[in-house]
Amino acid sequence: MSDIILETQGLTKHYGGVHALTDANFTLQAGEHVAIMGDNGAGKSTFVRQITGVEIPTRGKIIFDGAEQHFENPMDARDAGIETVFQTLALADDLNVPDNLFLGREIVKFNLGPFSILDYKAMREATMAGLEKTAVKIPNVNNTIRNMSGGQRQCVAIARTATFHSKLTIMDEPTAALGVQETAQVENIVRTLKEAGEPLILISHNMRQVMDLCDRIVVFRRGRIVANLRKEETDGQDVVAYITGAKTQPEYDYEAS
Ligand SMILES: Nc1ncnc2c1ncn2[C@@H]1O[C@H](COP(=O)(O)OP(=O)(O)OP(=O)(O)O)[C@@H](O)[C@H]1O
Ligand SMILES: [Mg+2]
């Protein structure tokens, strides 16, 4: 059995004339934590939207968990075992915190034919346990998401990934809106995933965080992957050189080929 959990081949997304993502060949090994870095507009979130069913790629292949996938919506990807914290958070504004965590996978107490009774107590307890891991203070989890700060929303989304085991976790700039303490807690959640052997794709502009948490760094520039760097073989300055285009890896020199 191959221990590649995710592979993309020639993954491409055009929005009309905008080539947001071109020919991305990406692999992720079981248990591996990979950072995706790149300037604003480099195509990082576009890549994530293609592999999580938010959008349908223009072309290319997605192989996840040993099979080619054609996710048509985010629930398909989630059902397959991909848990994602999106940059623009995919939370339901009008629902409270437990309802957001359990959206689509409610705990059922009784199932009486078409009628089911949900176990609100169990969901609330699991929610509190998940939130505790993020250290964020949410005065009342029964408030709807609409009334929460950006950081509180982010932590609800992260608590969701910490509550449910998944085959792959993707976080798109999870700590961009967080304070110092909350960031440290989220980084601890990432370390816990690593210890549990669960693979992760982390999009981040924070070099210190990436160097602390990830095994490998993949750099995107103008919609293309331009570097694939093992952490031991690189440093912050080197990564920045690829991000800005000052440096090119020979295998990613598109002009030369
Ligand atoms: N729905 C869309 N329609 C048209 N263009 C889009 C759309 N979504 C993204 N783009 C464009 O695609 C490019 C890549 O955007 P993307 O959001 O993937 O960047 P990013 O690397 O995630 O940047 P950031 O670090 O700012 O989050 C940008 O030029 C952006 O303007
Ligand atoms: Mg983005």
Coordinates of C-alpha atoms and ligand atoms in Angstrom, one line a residue:
M1 CA 0.0 0.0 0.0
S2 CA 1.2 3.4 -0.9
D3 CA 1.6 5.8 2.0
I4 CA 0.8 8.8 0.0
I5 CA -2.5 10.2 1.4
L6 CA -3.0 13.0 -1.1
E7 CA -1.7 13.6 -4.6
T8 CA -2.7 16.2 -7.2
Q9 CA -1.6 15.9 -10.8
G10 CA -1.8 18.9 -13.1
L11 CA -4.4 20.6 -10.9
T12 CA -5.5 23.8 -12.6
K13 CA -8.1 26.4 -12.0
H14 CA -9.0 29.3 -14.2
Y15 CA -11.5 32.0 -13.4
G16 CA -12.3 33.3 -16.8
G17 CA -9.0 34.7 -17.9
V18 CA -7.4 34.6 -14.4
H19 CA -5.0 31.6 -14.1
A20 CA -5.2 31.3 -10.4
L21 CA -3.7 27.8 -10.3
T22 CA -1.6 26.1 -13.0
D23 CA -0.5 22.4 -13.1
A24 CA -0.1 21.8 -9.4
N25 CA 1.6 18.5 -8.8
F26 CA 1.5 18.0 -5.0
T27 CA 2.0 15.0 -2.7
L28 CA 1.4 14.5 0.9
Q29 CA 2.7 11.4 2.8
A30 CA 0.8 9.8 5.6
G31 CA 1.5 11.7 8.9
E32 CA 3.3 14.5 7.1
H33 CA 2.8 18.1 8.0
V34 CA 3.3 20.4 5.0
A35 CA 3.2 24.2 4.9
I36 CA 2.1 26.0 1.8
M37 CA 3.6 29.5 1.6
G38 CA 3.5 32.3 -1.0
D39 CA 2.6 35.9 -1.5
N40 CA -1.0 37.2 -1.4
G41 CA -2.8 36.0 -4.6
A42 CA -0.2 33.2 -5.2
G43 CA -3.0 30.6 -5.5
K44 CA -2.8 28.9 -2.1
S45 CA -6.5 29.2 -1.2
T46 CA -7.5 28.4 -4.7
F47 CA -5.5 25.1 -4.4
V48 CA -7.4 24.3 -1.1
R49 CA -10.8 25.1 -2.7
Q50 CA -10.1 22.6 -5.5
I51 CA -9.1 19.7 -3.2
T52 CA -12.0 20.3 -0.7
G53 CA -14.9 20.3 -3.2
V54 CA -15.6 24.0 -2.8
E55 CA -14.9 24.5 -6.5
I56 CA -14.6 22.1 -9.5
P57 CA -11.1 22.3 -11.0
T58 CA -10.6 23.4 -14.6
R59 CA -8.5 20.2 -15.1
G60 CA -6.3 17.9 -13.2
K61 CA -6.5 14.9 -10.9
I62 CA -7.1 14.6 -7.2
I63 CA -6.1 11.3 -5.6
F64 CA -7.0 11.0 -1.9
D65 CA -6.8 8.0 0.3
G66 CA -6.0 5.7 -2.5
A67 CA -8.6 6.7 -5.0
E68 CA -9.3 9.4 -7.6
Q69 CA -11.9 11.8 -6.2
H70 CA -14.4 14.1 -7.8
F71 CA -15.7 16.1 -4.9
E72 CA -18.7 18.1 -5.9
N73 CA -19.2 20.0 -2.7
P74 CA -17.4 20.5 0.7
M75 CA -19.6 17.8 2.3
D76 CA -18.2 15.2 -0.1
A77 CA -14.7 16.1 0.9
R78 CA -15.6 16.0 4.6
D79 CA -17.3 12.7 4.2
A80 CA -14.1 11.3 2.7
G81 CA -12.2 12.5 5.7
I82 CA -10.9 15.9 4.9
E83 CA -11.5 18.5 7.6
T84 CA -10.8 22.1 6.6
V85 CA -10.5 25.4 8.4
F86 CA -11.1 27.8 5.5
Q87 CA -9.6 31.3 5.3
T88 CA -13.0 32.8 4.9
L89 CA -14.7 30.8 7.5
A90 CA -17.3 28.3 6.6
L91 CA -19.5 28.7 9.6
A92 CA -23.3 29.1 9.7
D93 CA -23.9 32.6 11.0
D94 CA -27.3 31.9 12.4
L95 CA -26.4 28.8 14.4
N96 CA -24.8 28.7 17.8
V97 CA -21.4 27.1 18.6
P98 CA -22.4 23.4 19.2
D99 CA -24.7 23.5 16.2
N100 CA -21.9 24.7 14.0
L101 CA -19.5 22.0 15.3
F102 CA -22.0 19.2 14.7
L103 CA -23.6 20.5 11.5
G104 CA -24.1 17.5 9.3
R105 CA -23.1 15.0 11.9
E106 CA -25.4 15.6 14.8
I107 CA -25.4 13.1 17.7
V108 CA -28.8 11.4 17.6
K109 CA -30.4 10.2 20.9
F110 CA -33.4 8.4 19.4
N111 CA -34.1 7.6 15.9
L112 CA -37.8 7.1 15.3
G113 CA -38.2 6.6 11.6
P114 CA -38.1 10.0 9.9
F115 CA -38.0 11.7 13.3
S116 CA -34.8 11.8 15.3
I117 CA -34.1 13.4 18.6
L118 CA -30.7 15.1 18.9
D119 CA -28.5 14.7 21.9
Y120 CA -27.9 18.4 22.7
K121 CA -26.2 17.7 26.0
A122 CA -23.6 15.4 24.4
M123 CA -23.0 17.9 21.6
R124 CA -22.6 20.7 24.1
E125 CA -20.1 18.8 26.2
A126 CA -18.0 17.8 23.2
T127 CA -18.1 21.5 22.1
M128 CA -16.8 22.7 25.4
A129 CA -14.0 20.1 25.3
G130 CA -13.0 21.2 21.8
L131 CA -13.0 24.9 22.7
E132 CA -10.9 24.2 25.7
K133 CA -8.2 23.0 23.4
T134 CA -8.1 26.3 21.6
A135 CA -8.1 28.4 24.9
V136 CA -10.4 30.9 23.3
K137 CA -12.9 32.5 25.7
I138 CA -16.4 32.4 24.3
P139 CA -18.8 33.9 26.9
N140 CA -21.8 31.9 25.8
V141 CA -21.7 29.0 23.3
N142 CA -25.4 29.4 22.8
N143 CA -24.9 32.7 21.0
T144 CA -25.0 32.6 17.3
I145 CA -21.8 32.9 15.3
R146 CA -22.9 36.2 13.9
N147 CA -22.2 38.0 17.2
M148 CA -18.7 36.7 17.6
S149 CA -15.3 38.3 16.9
G150 CA -13.1 37.1 14.1
G151 CA -10.8 35.3 16.5
Q152 CA -13.6 33.6 18.3
R153 CA -15.0 32.4 14.9
Q154 CA -11.6 31.1 13.9
C155 CA -11.4 29.1 17.2
V156 CA -14.8 27.6 16.7
A157 CA -13.7 26.3 13.3
I158 CA -10.4 25.0 14.7
A159 CA -12.3 23.3 17.6
R160 CA -14.2 21.5 15.0
T161 CA -11.0 20.0 13.6
A162 CA -9.8 19.1 17.1
T163 CA -13.0 17.4 17.9
F164 CA -13.4 15.0 15.0
H165 CA -10.6 12.8 13.8
S166 CA -10.0 13.1 10.1
K167 CA -7.7 11.5 7.5
L168 CA -6.4 15.0 6.5
T169 CA -6.7 18.4 8.2
I170 CA -6.2 21.5 6.2
M171 CA -5.9 24.9 7.8
D172 CA -5.8 28.1 5.7
E173 CA -4.1 30.8 7.8
P174 CA -5.7 29.6 11.0
T175 CA -4.0 32.0 13.3
A176 CA -4.0 35.2 11.2
A177 CA -6.8 36.7 13.4
L178 CA -5.7 35.3 16.7
G179 CA -3.9 36.8 19.7
V180 CA -0.7 35.5 21.2
Q181 CA -2.2 33.0 23.6
E182 CA -4.7 31.6 21.2
T183 CA -2.1 31.2 18.5
A184 CA 0.1 29.2 20.9
Q185 CA -2.9 27.0 21.7
V186 CA -3.7 26.4 18.0
E187 CA -0.1 25.5 17.5
N188 CA -0.4 22.9 20.3
I189 CA -3.4 21.4 18.5
V190 CA -1.3 21.1 15.4
R191 CA 1.4 19.3 17.4
T192 CA -1.2 17.0 18.8
L193 CA -2.3 16.1 15.3
K194 CA 1.4 15.4 14.5
E195 CA 1.8 13.1 17.5
A196 CA -1.4 11.3 16.5
G197 CA 0.1 10.7 13.1
E198 CA -2.6 12.8 11.3
P199 CA -1.4 14.6 8.2
L200 CA -1.9 18.4 7.8
I201 CA -1.6 21.1 5.2
L202 CA -1.0 24.4 6.8
I203 CA -1.2 27.7 4.9
S204 CA 0.6 30.4 6.8
H205 CA 2.6 33.6 6.2
N206 CA 4.2 33.1 9.6
M207 CA 7.8 31.8 9.0
R208 CA 8.4 31.0 12.7
Q209 CA 5.2 29.0 12.9
V210 CA 6.0 27.1 9.7
M211 CA 9.5 26.3 10.8
D212 CA 8.2 25.2 14.2
L213 CA 5.4 23.0 13.0
C214 CA 6.1 21.6 9.5
D215 CA 8.3 18.9 7.9
R216 CA 8.2 20.4 4.5
I217 CA 7.4 23.7 2.7
V218 CA 5.8 24.0 -0.7
V219 CA 6.0 27.5 -2.2
F220 CA 3.4 28.9 -4.6
R221 CA 4.1 31.8 -6.8
R222 CA 1.7 33.2 -9.5
G223 CA -0.5 30.1 -9.4
R224 CA 2.4 27.6 -9.7
I225 CA 4.3 25.5 -7.3
V226 CA 7.9 26.9 -7.5
A227 CA 9.7 25.1 -4.7
N228 CA 9.5 21.9 -2.5
L229 CA 11.8 22.3 0.5
R230 CA 12.5 19.9 3.4
K231 CA 12.7 21.9 6.5
E232 CA 16.2 20.7 7.4
E233 CA 17.5 21.8 4.0
T234 CA 16.2 25.4 4.1
D235 CA 15.8 28.4 6.3
G236 CA 13.6 31.5 6.4
Q237 CA 15.8 33.6 4.1
D238 CA 15.9 30.8 1.5
V239 CA 12.1 30.3 1.6
V240 CA 11.6 34.1 1.1
A241 CA 13.9 34.0 -1.9
Y242 CA 11.5 31.4 -3.5
I243 CA 8.4 33.3 -2.5
T244 CA 9.7 36.5 -4.2
G245 CA 11.1 34.7 -7.2
A246 CA 14.7 35.6 -6.5
K247 CA 15.5 31.9 -6.5
T248 CA 14.2 29.0 -8.6
Q249 CA 14.5 25.3 -8.2
P250 CA 15.7 23.8 -11.5
E251 CA 12.7 21.4 -11.7
Y252 CA 10.3 24.3 -11.3
D253 CA 12.0 26.6 -13.8
Y254 CA 9.0 27.1 -16.2
E255 CA 10.8 29.6 -18.4
A256 CA 13.7 27.2 -19.0
S257 CA 11.5 24.3 -20.1
Ligands
LIG1 N1 -13.6 33.6 -7.6 C1 -12.6 34.2 -8.2 N2 -12.8 34.8 -9.4 C2 -11.7 35.4 -10.0 N3 -10.5 35.4 -9.5 C3 -10.2 34.8 -8.4 C4 -11.3 34.2 -7.6 N4 -10.7 33.6 -6.5 C5 -9.4 33.9 -6.5 N5 -9.1 34.7 -7.6 C6 -7.8 35.1 -8.0 O1 -6.9 34.0 -8.0 C7 -5.6 34.4 -7.5 C8 -5.2 33.5 -6.4 O2 -6.1 33.8 -5.3 P1 -5.9 33.0 -3.9 O3 -7.1 33.4 -3.0 O4 -5.8 31.5 -4.2 O5 -4.6 33.5 -3.3 P2 -3.8 33.2 -1.9 O6 -2.5 32.6 -2.3 O7 -4.7 32.4 -1.1 O8 -3.6 34.6 -1.3 P3 -3.7 35.2 0.3 O9 -2.4 34.9 0.9 O10 -3.9 36.6 0.1 O11 -4.8 34.4 0.9 C9 -5.7 35.9 -7.2 O12 -5.2 36.6 -8.2 C10 -7.2 36.1 -7.0 O13 -7.5 37.4 -7.3
MG2 MG -5.6 32.7 0.7

